[in-house]
PDB file of C-alpha atoms and ligand atoms in Angstrom:
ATOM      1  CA  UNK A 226     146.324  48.363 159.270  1.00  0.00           C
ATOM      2  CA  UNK A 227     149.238  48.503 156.758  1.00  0.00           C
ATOM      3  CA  UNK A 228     150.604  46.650 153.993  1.00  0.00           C
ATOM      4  CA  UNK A 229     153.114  44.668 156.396  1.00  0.00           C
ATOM      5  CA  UNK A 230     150.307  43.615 158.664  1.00  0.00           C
ATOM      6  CA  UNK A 231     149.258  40.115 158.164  1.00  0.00           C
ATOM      7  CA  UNK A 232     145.672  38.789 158.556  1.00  0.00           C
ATOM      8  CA  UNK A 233     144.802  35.409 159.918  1.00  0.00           C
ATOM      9  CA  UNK A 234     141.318  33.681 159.432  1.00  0.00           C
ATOM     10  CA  UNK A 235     139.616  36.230 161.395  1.00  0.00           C
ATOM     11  CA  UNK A 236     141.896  37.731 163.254  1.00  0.00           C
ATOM     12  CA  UNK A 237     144.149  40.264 162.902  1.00  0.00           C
ATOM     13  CA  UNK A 238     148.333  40.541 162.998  1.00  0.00           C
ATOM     14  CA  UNK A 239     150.157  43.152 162.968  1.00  0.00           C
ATOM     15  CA  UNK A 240     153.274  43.542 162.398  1.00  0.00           C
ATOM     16  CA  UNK A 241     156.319  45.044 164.653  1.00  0.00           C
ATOM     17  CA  UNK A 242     156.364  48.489 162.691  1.00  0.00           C
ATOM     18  CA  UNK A 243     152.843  48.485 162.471  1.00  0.00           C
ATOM     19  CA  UNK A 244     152.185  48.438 166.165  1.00  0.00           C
ATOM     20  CA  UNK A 245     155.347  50.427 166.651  1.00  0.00           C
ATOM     21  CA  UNK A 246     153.613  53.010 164.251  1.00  0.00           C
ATOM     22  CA  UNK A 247     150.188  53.194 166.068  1.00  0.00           C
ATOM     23  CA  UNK A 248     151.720  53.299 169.636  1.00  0.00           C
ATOM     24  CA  UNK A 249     153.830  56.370 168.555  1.00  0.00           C
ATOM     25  CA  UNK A 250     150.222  58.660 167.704  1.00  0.00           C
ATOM     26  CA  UNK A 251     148.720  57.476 170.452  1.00  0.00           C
ATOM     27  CA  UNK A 252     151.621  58.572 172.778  1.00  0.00           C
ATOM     28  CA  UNK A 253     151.457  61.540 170.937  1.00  0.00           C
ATOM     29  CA  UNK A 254     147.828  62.119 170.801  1.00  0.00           C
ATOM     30  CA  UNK A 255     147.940  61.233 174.774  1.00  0.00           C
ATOM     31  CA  UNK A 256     150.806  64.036 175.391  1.00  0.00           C
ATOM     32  CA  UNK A 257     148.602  66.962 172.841  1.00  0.00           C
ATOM     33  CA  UNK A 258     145.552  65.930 175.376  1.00  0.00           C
ATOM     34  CA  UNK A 259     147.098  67.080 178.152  1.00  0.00           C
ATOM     35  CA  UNK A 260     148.872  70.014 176.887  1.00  0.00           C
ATOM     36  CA  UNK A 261     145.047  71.755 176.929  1.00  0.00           C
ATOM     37  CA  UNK A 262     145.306  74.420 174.482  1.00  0.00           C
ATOM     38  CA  UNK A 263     141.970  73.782 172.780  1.00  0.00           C
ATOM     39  CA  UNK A 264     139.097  76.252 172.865  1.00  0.00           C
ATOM     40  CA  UNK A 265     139.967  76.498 176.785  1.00  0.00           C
ATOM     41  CA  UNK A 266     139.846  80.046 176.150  1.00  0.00           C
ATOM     42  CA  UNK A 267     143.239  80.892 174.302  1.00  0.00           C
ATOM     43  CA  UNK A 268     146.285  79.833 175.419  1.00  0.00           C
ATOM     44  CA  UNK A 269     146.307  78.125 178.523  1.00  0.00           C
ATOM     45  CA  UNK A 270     148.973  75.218 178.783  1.00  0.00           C
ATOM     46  CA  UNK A 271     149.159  74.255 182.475  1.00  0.00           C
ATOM     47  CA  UNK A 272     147.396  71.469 183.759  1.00  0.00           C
ATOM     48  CA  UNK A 273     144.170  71.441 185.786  1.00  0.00           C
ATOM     49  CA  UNK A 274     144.311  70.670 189.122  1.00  0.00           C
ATOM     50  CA  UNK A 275     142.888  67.466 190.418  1.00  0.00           C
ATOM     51  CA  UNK A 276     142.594  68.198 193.524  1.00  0.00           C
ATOM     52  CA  UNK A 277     139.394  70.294 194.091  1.00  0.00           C
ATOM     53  CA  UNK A 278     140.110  73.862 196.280  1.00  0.00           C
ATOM     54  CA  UNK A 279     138.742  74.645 199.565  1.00  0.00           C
ATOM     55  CA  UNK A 280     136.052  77.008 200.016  1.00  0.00           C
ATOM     56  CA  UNK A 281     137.423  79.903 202.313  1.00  0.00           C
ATOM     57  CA  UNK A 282     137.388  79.451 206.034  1.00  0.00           C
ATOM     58  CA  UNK A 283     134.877  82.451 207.792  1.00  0.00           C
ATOM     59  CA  UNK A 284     134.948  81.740 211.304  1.00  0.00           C
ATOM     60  CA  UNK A 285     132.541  84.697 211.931  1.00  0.00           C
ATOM     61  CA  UNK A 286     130.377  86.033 209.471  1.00  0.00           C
ATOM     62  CA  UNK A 287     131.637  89.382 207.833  1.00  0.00           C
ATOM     63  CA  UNK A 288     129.490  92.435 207.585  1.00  0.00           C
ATOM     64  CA  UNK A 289     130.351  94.656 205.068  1.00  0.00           C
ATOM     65  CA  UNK A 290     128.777  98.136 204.194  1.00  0.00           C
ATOM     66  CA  UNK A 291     128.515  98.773 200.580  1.00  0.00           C
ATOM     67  CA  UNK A 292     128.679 102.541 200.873  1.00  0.00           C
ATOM     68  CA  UNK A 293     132.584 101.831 201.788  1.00  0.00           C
ATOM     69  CA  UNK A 294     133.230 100.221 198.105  1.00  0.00           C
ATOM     70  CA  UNK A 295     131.895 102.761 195.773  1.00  0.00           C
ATOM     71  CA  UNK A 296     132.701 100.203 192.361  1.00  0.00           C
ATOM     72  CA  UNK A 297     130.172  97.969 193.976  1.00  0.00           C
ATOM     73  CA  UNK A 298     127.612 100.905 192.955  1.00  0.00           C
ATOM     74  CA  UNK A 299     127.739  99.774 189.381  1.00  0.00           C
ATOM     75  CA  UNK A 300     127.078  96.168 187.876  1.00  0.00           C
ATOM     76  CA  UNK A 301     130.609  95.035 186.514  1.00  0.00           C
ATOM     77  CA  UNK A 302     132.434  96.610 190.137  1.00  0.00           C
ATOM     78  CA  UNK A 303     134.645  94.783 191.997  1.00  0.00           C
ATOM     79  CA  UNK A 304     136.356  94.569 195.229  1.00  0.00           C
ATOM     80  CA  UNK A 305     138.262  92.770 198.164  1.00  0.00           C
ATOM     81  CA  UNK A 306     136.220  93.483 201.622  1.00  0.00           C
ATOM     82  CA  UNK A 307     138.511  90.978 203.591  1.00  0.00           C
ATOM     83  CA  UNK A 308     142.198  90.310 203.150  1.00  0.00           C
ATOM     84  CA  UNK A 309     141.879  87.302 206.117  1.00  0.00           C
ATOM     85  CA  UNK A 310     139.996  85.719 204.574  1.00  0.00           C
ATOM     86  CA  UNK A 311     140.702  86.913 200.837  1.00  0.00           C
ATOM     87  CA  UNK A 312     137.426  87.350 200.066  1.00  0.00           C
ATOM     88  CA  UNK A 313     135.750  90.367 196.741  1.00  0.00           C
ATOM     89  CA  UNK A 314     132.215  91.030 196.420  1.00  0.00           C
ATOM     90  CA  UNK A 315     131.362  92.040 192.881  1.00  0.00           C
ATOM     91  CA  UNK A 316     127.754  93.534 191.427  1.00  0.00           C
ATOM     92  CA  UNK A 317     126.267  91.466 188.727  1.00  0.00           C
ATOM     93  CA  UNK A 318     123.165  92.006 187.325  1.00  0.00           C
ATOM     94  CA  UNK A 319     121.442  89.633 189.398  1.00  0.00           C
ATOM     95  CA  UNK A 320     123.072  91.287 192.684  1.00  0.00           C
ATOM     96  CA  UNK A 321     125.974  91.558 194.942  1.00  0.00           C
ATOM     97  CA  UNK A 322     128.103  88.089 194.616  1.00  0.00           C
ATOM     98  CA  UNK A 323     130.995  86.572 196.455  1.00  0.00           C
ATOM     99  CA  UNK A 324     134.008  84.588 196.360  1.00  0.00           C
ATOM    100  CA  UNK A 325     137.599  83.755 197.521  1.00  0.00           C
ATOM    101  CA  UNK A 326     140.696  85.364 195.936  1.00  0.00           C
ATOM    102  CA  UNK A 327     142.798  82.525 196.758  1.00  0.00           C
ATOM    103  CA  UNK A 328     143.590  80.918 193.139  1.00  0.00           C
ATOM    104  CA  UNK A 329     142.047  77.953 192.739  1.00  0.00           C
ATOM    105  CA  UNK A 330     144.953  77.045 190.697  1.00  0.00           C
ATOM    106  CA  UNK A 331     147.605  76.744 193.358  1.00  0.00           C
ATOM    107  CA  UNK A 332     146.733  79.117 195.801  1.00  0.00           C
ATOM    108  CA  UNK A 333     147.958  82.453 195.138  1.00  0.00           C
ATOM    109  CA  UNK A 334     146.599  85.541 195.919  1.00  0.00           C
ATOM    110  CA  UNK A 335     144.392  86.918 192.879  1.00  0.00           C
ATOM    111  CA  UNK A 336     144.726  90.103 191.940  1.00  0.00           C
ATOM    112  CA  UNK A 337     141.900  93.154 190.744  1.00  0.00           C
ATOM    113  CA  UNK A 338     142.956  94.859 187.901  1.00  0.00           C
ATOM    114  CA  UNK A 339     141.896  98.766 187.267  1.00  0.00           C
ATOM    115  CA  UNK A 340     139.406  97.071 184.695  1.00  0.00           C
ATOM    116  CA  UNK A 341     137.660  94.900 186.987  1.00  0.00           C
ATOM    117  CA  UNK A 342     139.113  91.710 185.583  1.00  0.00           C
ATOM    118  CA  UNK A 343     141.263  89.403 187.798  1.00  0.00           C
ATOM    119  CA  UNK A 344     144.457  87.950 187.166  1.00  0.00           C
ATOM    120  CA  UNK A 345     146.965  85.804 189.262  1.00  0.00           C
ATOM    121  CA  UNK A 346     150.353  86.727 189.462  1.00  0.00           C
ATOM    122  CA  UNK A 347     151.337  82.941 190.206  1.00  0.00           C
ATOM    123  CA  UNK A 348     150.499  81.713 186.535  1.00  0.00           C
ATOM    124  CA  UNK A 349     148.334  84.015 184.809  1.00  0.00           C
ATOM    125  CA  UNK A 350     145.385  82.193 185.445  1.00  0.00           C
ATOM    126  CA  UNK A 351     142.165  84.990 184.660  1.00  0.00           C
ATOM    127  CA  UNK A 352     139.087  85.787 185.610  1.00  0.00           C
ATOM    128  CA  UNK A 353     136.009  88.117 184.907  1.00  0.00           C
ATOM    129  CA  UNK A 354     135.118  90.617 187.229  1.00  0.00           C
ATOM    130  CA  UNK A 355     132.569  88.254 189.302  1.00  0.00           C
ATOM    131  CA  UNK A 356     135.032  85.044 189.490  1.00  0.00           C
ATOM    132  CA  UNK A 357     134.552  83.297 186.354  1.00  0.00           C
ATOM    133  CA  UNK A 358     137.855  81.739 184.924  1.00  0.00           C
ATOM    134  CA  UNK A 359     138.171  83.315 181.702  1.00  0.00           C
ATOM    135  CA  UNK A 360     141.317  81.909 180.608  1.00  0.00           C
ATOM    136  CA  UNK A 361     144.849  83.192 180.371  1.00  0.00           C
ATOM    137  CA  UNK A 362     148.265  81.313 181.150  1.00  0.00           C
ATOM    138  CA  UNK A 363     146.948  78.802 183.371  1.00  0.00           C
ATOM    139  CA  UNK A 364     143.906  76.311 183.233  1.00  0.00           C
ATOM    140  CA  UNK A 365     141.878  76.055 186.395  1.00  0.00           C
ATOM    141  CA  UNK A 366     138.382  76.603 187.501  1.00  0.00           C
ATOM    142  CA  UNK A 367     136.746  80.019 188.593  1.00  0.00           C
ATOM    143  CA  UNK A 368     136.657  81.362 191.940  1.00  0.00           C
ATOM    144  CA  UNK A 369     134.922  79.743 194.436  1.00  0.00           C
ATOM    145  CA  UNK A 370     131.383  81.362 196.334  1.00  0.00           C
ATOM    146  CA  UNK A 371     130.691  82.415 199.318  1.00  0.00           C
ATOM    147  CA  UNK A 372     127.252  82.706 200.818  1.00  0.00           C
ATOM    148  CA  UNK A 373     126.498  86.554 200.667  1.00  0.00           C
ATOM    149  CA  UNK A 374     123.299  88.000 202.084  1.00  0.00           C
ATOM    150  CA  UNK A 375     121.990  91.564 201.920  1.00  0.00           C
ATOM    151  CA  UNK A 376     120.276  93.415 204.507  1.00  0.00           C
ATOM    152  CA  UNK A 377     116.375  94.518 203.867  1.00  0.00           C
ATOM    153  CA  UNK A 378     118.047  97.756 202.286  1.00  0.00           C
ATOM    154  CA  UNK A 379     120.370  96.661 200.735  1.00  0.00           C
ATOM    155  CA  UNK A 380     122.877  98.902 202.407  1.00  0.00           C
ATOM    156  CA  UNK A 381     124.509  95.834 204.151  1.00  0.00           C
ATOM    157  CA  UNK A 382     126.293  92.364 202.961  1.00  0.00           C
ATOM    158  CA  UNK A 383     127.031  89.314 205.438  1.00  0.00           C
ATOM    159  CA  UNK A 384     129.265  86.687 204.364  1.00  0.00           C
ATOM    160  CA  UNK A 385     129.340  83.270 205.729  1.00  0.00           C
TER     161      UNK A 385
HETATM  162  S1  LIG B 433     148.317  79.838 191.541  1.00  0.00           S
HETATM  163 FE1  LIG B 433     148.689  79.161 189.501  1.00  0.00          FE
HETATM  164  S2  LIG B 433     147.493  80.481 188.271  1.00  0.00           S
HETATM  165 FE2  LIG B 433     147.074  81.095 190.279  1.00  0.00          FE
END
């Protein structure tokens, strides 16, 4: 409350510039909100989509032989099996994992850079190596899963 506002028994009255005043920050405060910016990971500024993504359509399950992706060898590897659906596998430490390339910004088809970490050409949306949104130009969340089971050997991945 300022100067110019005016109390009343034990209420409160405040005056035209007052509320004038704290309208204007909270506009502003409302507009900084939704900007993102904030420990998001450096420098995102788009909006995050309300609408949740799909997971990837897979009609039939894929079978895909690890041998054929040599990067999977290694535990930070990564790389697209399927290009209908878009679909990487990538080798954590905990195993082979899966998930769509379709940004789950807008859409787009995410890329795999020569270091293993994915970026989308859409809006610069990025993630790490197994899906995660790291950050970049564009606030969204990371890659969606797919189910992805290994053989007895090891040798073999089905997805879906
Ligand atoms: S579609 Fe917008 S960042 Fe990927």
């Amino acid at each position: 409350m300022t100067a110019e506002d005016v109390t009343c028994g034990g209420c409160s009255l405040v005056t035209r510039r007052g509320f004038v005043s704290q309208a204007t920050l909270a506009a502003v405060a409302a507009v900084l909100a939704g900007c993102g910016g904030g420990g998001d990971g450096g420098g995102s500024t788009g909006p995050v989509v309300t609408t949740p993504p799909r997971p990837p359509q897979i009609p039939t399950p894929l079978v895909v032989t690890l041998a054929n992706f040599p990067v999977l060898a290694n535990v930070g590897g990564a790389a697209r099996v399927s290009s209908q659906p878009l679909i990487a596998l990538a080798r954590t430490s905990a195993g082979i994992v899966g998930y769509s390339l379709d940004c789950t910004h807008a859409g787009s088809p995410v890329d795999i850079r020569s270091n293993f970490t994915l970026k989308c050409p859409n809006h610069g949306a990025e993630f790490a190596f197994d899906g995660t949104w790291t950050g970049g130009e564009q606030r969204t969340t990371s890659l969606l899963r797919v189910t992805v089971t290994p053989n007895a050997s090891g040798t073999l991945v089905t997805i879906g």
